Amino acid sequence: MVVGSMVIPKYSDPKTIYTSKDIQFNMLSEHDVNLTYMQAWRAKEKALQFLRGHPADSYNKLPSYLYILEKTYPGSVVKLKKTDDDGFLYVFVAICMSINGWEYCRSVVVVDETFLKSAYKGIMLTVRCSSTCTVLPLAYVVVVDSENDASWKWFFEQFKHAYGERPNICVVSDHDESILKATSIVYPGMPHYSCMWHIWTNIRAKFKKGHLKLSELYFATARSYTLDEFNERMSKIEEIYPRVKAYLYDIGYHRWSRVHATVNRTWTMTSNIAESLNAVTKYARELPIVELLEYMRTLLEHWTKEKLLKAKGTFTYLGFKFNKELDDTEHCRTSLE
């Protein structure tokens, strides 16, 4: 307990990696105290308990935390679902900043799931969209059970309540069947597209040869802008490996091909914007549930404030990147004249 109380500051930032070996080394070098590995490990556990409390206590704090969150951010949509015996099941959070920003984003939402690493495990389901050079997290859900049809259906019900419906809206995911079922129930008729990278990883696992030849050709086929380009490249895929063409046909060309998409999915051909947020929250996923939700809130608030300051410092109709391209183009045109 004494050593644990001394190393508490080391764990205030979840991104900091401070192992039991580090505790052993620092205690010996700074205080001439020789700890066994197990003593150092127990000191780490005590420090985390002092700092974050017991994981079970975090679930008890959840209703009051959500109440304060809703009062602090009017217009947010916050839902807590419990089991019949009053146990935790799902929690959904869509903060008003994201709801207001949705109006200015493309109608392409990317959904994904990632595993939590806390004592009680669970899954975090997230949905994001993008505008020009910007990724906007729209909502996040923590579920205690494994990812399944019921959890995704509840997720999209809450998402629809928060964001409603919109013309030409579509979903991009990792070709998960549960997401496909949930969207077809909650948003009937909404197109559901698959991440072309996830389909490629499935091809690599299912078919054992021709990867080097197929790789570049497959991605070029998926990104084709005209039907003639698509058909020409599919013919080349058939020449190399006919079974791959049959596999892609069975998935449905409209799921992964840009030219066959029924609505404009823009350049969102992968679920990379979802994976990028998963990378940011890698260490936060070890936190108890209230601390995890608070981490997500502060992260979203920090990003919003950063973008707001950047917008206030922009005095052109376009953002910095595209305004510079326009200036460069105008300069080249003037030089040629």
PDB file of C-alpha atoms in Angstrom, residues 92-221:
ATOM      1  CA  PHE A  92     -25.187   4.718 -25.192  1.00  0.00           C
ATOM      2  CA  VAL A  93     -23.711   8.232 -25.419  1.00  0.00           C
ATOM      3  CA  ALA A  94     -24.127  10.782 -28.233  1.00  0.00           C
ATOM      4  CA  ILE A  95     -22.925  14.205 -27.079  1.00  0.00           C
ATOM      5  CA  CYS A  96     -24.635  17.353 -28.418  1.00  0.00           C
ATOM      6  CA  MET A  97     -21.411  18.545 -30.080  1.00  0.00           C
ATOM      7  CA  SER A  98     -21.488  15.505 -32.362  1.00  0.00           C
ATOM      8  CA  ILE A  99     -25.236  15.771 -32.960  1.00  0.00           C
ATOM      9  CA  ASN A 100     -24.852  19.410 -34.036  1.00  0.00           C
ATOM     10  CA  GLY A 101     -21.839  18.608 -36.216  1.00  0.00           C
ATOM     11  CA  TRP A 102     -23.668  15.805 -38.063  1.00  0.00           C
ATOM     12  CA  GLU A 103     -25.445  18.417 -40.217  1.00  0.00           C
ATOM     13  CA  TYR A 104     -22.145  19.398 -41.844  1.00  0.00           C
ATOM     14  CA  CYS A 105     -20.821  15.878 -42.479  1.00  0.00           C
ATOM     15  CA  ARG A 106     -21.238  13.416 -45.304  1.00  0.00           C
ATOM     16  CA  SER A 107     -24.045  10.870 -45.011  1.00  0.00           C
ATOM     17  CA  VAL A 108     -21.537   8.005 -44.738  1.00  0.00           C
ATOM     18  CA  VAL A 109     -21.227   6.513 -41.253  1.00  0.00           C
ATOM     19  CA  VAL A 110     -18.547   3.990 -40.332  1.00  0.00           C
ATOM     20  CA  VAL A 111     -19.281   1.561 -37.510  1.00  0.00           C
ATOM     21  CA  ASP A 112     -16.893  -0.738 -35.681  1.00  0.00           C
ATOM     22  CA  GLU A 113     -16.371  -2.619 -32.438  1.00  0.00           C
ATOM     23  CA  THR A 114     -13.365  -3.119 -30.191  1.00  0.00           C
ATOM     24  CA  PHE A 115     -12.738  -5.216 -27.101  1.00  0.00           C
ATOM     25  CA  LEU A 116     -12.313  -3.663 -23.675  1.00  0.00           C
ATOM     26  CA  LYS A 117      -9.463  -4.755 -21.382  1.00  0.00           C
ATOM     27  CA  SER A 118     -10.900  -3.852 -17.972  1.00  0.00           C
ATOM     28  CA  ALA A 119     -11.700  -6.389 -15.253  1.00  0.00           C
ATOM     29  CA  TYR A 120     -15.197  -7.104 -16.600  1.00  0.00           C
ATOM     30  CA  LYS A 121     -14.200  -7.000 -20.293  1.00  0.00           C
ATOM     31  CA  GLY A 122     -17.019  -6.118 -22.701  1.00  0.00           C
ATOM     32  CA  ILE A 123     -17.187  -4.429 -26.098  1.00  0.00           C
ATOM     33  CA  MET A 124     -17.214  -0.800 -27.204  1.00  0.00           C
ATOM     34  CA  LEU A 125     -19.287  -0.092 -30.321  1.00  0.00           C
ATOM     35  CA  THR A 126     -18.588   3.188 -32.084  1.00  0.00           C
ATOM     36  CA  VAL A 127     -19.866   5.108 -35.105  1.00  0.00           C
ATOM     37  CA  ARG A 128     -18.076   7.950 -36.901  1.00  0.00           C
ATOM     38  CA  CYS A 129     -18.482  10.058 -39.999  1.00  0.00           C
ATOM     39  CA  SER A 130     -16.233  12.489 -41.825  1.00  0.00           C
ATOM     40  CA  SER A 131     -16.316  15.916 -43.376  1.00  0.00           C
ATOM     41  CA  THR A 132     -13.451  17.615 -45.222  1.00  0.00           C
ATOM     42  CA  CYS A 133     -10.231  16.280 -43.667  1.00  0.00           C
ATOM     43  CA  THR A 134     -12.043  15.707 -40.359  1.00  0.00           C
ATOM     44  CA  VAL A 135     -13.286  12.651 -38.480  1.00  0.00           C
ATOM     45  CA  LEU A 136     -16.243  13.163 -36.150  1.00  0.00           C
ATOM     46  CA  PRO A 137     -17.140  10.497 -33.549  1.00  0.00           C
ATOM     47  CA  LEU A 138     -20.947  10.411 -33.504  1.00  0.00           C
ATOM     48  CA  ALA A 139     -21.720   7.975 -30.703  1.00  0.00           C
ATOM     49  CA  TYR A 140     -20.269   5.191 -28.598  1.00  0.00           C
ATOM     50  CA  VAL A 141     -21.789   2.274 -26.708  1.00  0.00           C
ATOM     51  CA  VAL A 142     -20.350  -0.033 -24.077  1.00  0.00           C
ATOM     52  CA  VAL A 143     -21.930  -3.487 -23.876  1.00  0.00           C
ATOM     53  CA  VAL A 144     -21.162  -6.102 -21.261  1.00  0.00           C
ATOM     54  CA  ASP A 145     -22.083  -9.103 -23.402  1.00  0.00           C
ATOM     55  CA  SER A 146     -20.283 -10.164 -26.539  1.00  0.00           C
ATOM     56  CA  GLU A 147     -21.043  -8.454 -29.816  1.00  0.00           C
ATOM     57  CA  ASN A 148     -24.305  -9.914 -31.141  1.00  0.00           C
ATOM     58  CA  ASP A 149     -27.492  -9.104 -33.029  1.00  0.00           C
ATOM     59  CA  ALA A 150     -29.299  -7.700 -29.960  1.00  0.00           C
ATOM     60  CA  SER A 151     -26.533  -5.265 -28.998  1.00  0.00           C
ATOM     61  CA  TRP A 152     -26.164  -3.891 -32.546  1.00  0.00           C
ATOM     62  CA  LYS A 153     -29.941  -3.568 -32.914  1.00  0.00           C
ATOM     63  CA  TRP A 154     -30.166  -1.594 -29.643  1.00  0.00           C
ATOM     64  CA  PHE A 155     -27.216   0.528 -30.747  1.00  0.00           C
ATOM     65  CA  PHE A 156     -28.844   1.546 -34.045  1.00  0.00           C
ATOM     66  CA  GLU A 157     -32.196   2.192 -32.338  1.00  0.00           C
ATOM     67  CA  GLN A 158     -30.493   4.734 -30.079  1.00  0.00           C
ATOM     68  CA  PHE A 159     -28.518   6.138 -33.002  1.00  0.00           C
ATOM     69  CA  LYS A 160     -31.733   6.668 -34.966  1.00  0.00           C
ATOM     70  CA  HIS A 161     -33.280   8.369 -31.945  1.00  0.00           C
ATOM     71  CA  ALA A 162     -30.288  10.734 -31.704  1.00  0.00           C
ATOM     72  CA  TYR A 163     -29.679  11.423 -35.413  1.00  0.00           C
ATOM     73  CA  GLY A 164     -32.894  10.457 -37.163  1.00  0.00           C
ATOM     74  CA  GLU A 165     -32.919   9.635 -40.876  1.00  0.00           C
ATOM     75  CA  ARG A 166     -31.224  11.436 -43.705  1.00  0.00           C
ATOM     76  CA  PRO A 167     -31.325  11.243 -47.543  1.00  0.00           C
ATOM     77  CA  ASN A 168     -28.680   8.975 -49.107  1.00  0.00           C
ATOM     78  CA  ILE A 169     -27.345   7.799 -45.731  1.00  0.00           C
ATOM     79  CA  CYS A 170     -25.262   4.621 -45.830  1.00  0.00           C
ATOM     80  CA  VAL A 171     -23.168   2.493 -43.475  1.00  0.00           C
ATOM     81  CA  VAL A 172     -19.648   1.151 -43.967  1.00  0.00           C
ATOM     82  CA  SER A 173     -18.441  -1.668 -41.714  1.00  0.00           C
ATOM     83  CA  ASP A 174     -16.185  -4.720 -41.630  1.00  0.00           C
ATOM     84  CA  HIS A 175     -18.796  -6.967 -43.319  1.00  0.00           C
ATOM     85  CA  ASP A 176     -20.198  -8.135 -39.977  1.00  0.00           C
ATOM     86  CA  GLU A 177     -23.501 -10.001 -40.324  1.00  0.00           C
ATOM     87  CA  SER A 178     -24.881  -8.614 -37.035  1.00  0.00           C
ATOM     88  CA  ILE A 179     -24.436  -5.040 -38.298  1.00  0.00           C
ATOM     89  CA  LEU A 180     -26.126  -5.960 -41.578  1.00  0.00           C
ATOM     90  CA  LYS A 181     -29.127  -7.474 -39.756  1.00  0.00           C
ATOM     91  CA  ALA A 182     -29.438  -4.542 -37.339  1.00  0.00           C
ATOM     92  CA  THR A 183     -29.324  -1.863 -40.039  1.00  0.00           C
ATOM     93  CA  SER A 184     -31.880  -3.737 -42.173  1.00  0.00           C
ATOM     94  CA  ILE A 185     -34.307  -3.745 -39.214  1.00  0.00           C
ATOM     95  CA  VAL A 186     -33.761  -0.221 -37.863  1.00  0.00           C
ATOM     96  CA  TYR A 187     -33.021   1.506 -41.205  1.00  0.00           C
ATOM     97  CA  PRO A 188     -34.879  -0.538 -43.834  1.00  0.00           C
ATOM     98  CA  GLY A 189     -33.563   0.146 -47.310  1.00  0.00           C
ATOM     99  CA  MET A 190     -30.381   1.876 -46.136  1.00  0.00           C
ATOM    100  CA  PRO A 191     -27.350   0.658 -48.149  1.00  0.00           C
ATOM    101  CA  HIS A 192     -24.744  -1.264 -46.153  1.00  0.00           C
ATOM    102  CA  TYR A 193     -21.255  -1.338 -47.637  1.00  0.00           C
ATOM    103  CA  SER A 194     -18.225  -3.385 -46.628  1.00  0.00           C
ATOM    104  CA  CYS A 195     -14.685  -2.218 -45.953  1.00  0.00           C
ATOM    105  CA  MET A 196     -12.663  -3.281 -48.986  1.00  0.00           C
ATOM    106  CA  TRP A 197      -9.628  -3.988 -46.788  1.00  0.00           C
ATOM    107  CA  HIS A 198     -11.536  -6.480 -44.613  1.00  0.00           C
ATOM    108  CA  ILE A 199     -12.764  -8.263 -47.728  1.00  0.00           C
ATOM    109  CA  TRP A 200      -9.172  -8.457 -48.963  1.00  0.00           C
ATOM    110  CA  THR A 201      -8.005 -10.014 -45.677  1.00  0.00           C
ATOM    111  CA  ASN A 202     -10.786 -12.603 -46.077  1.00  0.00           C
ATOM    112  CA  ILE A 203      -9.585 -13.343 -49.620  1.00  0.00           C
ATOM    113  CA  ARG A 204      -6.015 -13.811 -48.378  1.00  0.00           C
ATOM    114  CA  ALA A 205      -7.196 -16.226 -45.689  1.00  0.00           C
ATOM    115  CA  LYS A 206      -9.575 -18.166 -47.942  1.00  0.00           C
ATOM    116  CA  PHE A 207      -7.469 -18.417 -51.099  1.00  0.00           C
ATOM    117  CA  LYS A 208      -3.844 -19.382 -50.689  1.00  0.00           C
ATOM    118  CA  LYS A 209      -2.235 -18.282 -53.953  1.00  0.00           C
ATOM    119  CA  GLY A 210      -1.944 -15.333 -56.285  1.00  0.00           C
ATOM    120  CA  HIS A 211      -1.913 -12.702 -53.544  1.00  0.00           C
ATOM    121  CA  LEU A 212       0.819 -10.571 -55.082  1.00  0.00           C
ATOM    122  CA  LYS A 213      -0.881 -10.388 -58.477  1.00  0.00           C
ATOM    123  CA  LEU A 214      -4.363  -9.996 -57.026  1.00  0.00           C
ATOM    124  CA  SER A 215      -3.679  -7.322 -54.425  1.00  0.00           C
ATOM    125  CA  GLU A 216      -3.149  -4.285 -56.655  1.00  0.00           C
ATOM    126  CA  LEU A 217      -5.763  -5.476 -59.125  1.00  0.00           C
ATOM    127  CA  TYR A 218      -8.443  -6.017 -56.470  1.00  0.00           C
ATOM    128  CA  PHE A 219      -8.042  -2.547 -54.916  1.00  0.00           C
ATOM    129  CA  ALA A 220      -8.028  -0.904 -58.358  1.00  0.00           C
ATOM    130  CA  THR A 221     -11.231  -2.805 -59.193  1.00  0.00           C
TER     131      THR A 221
END
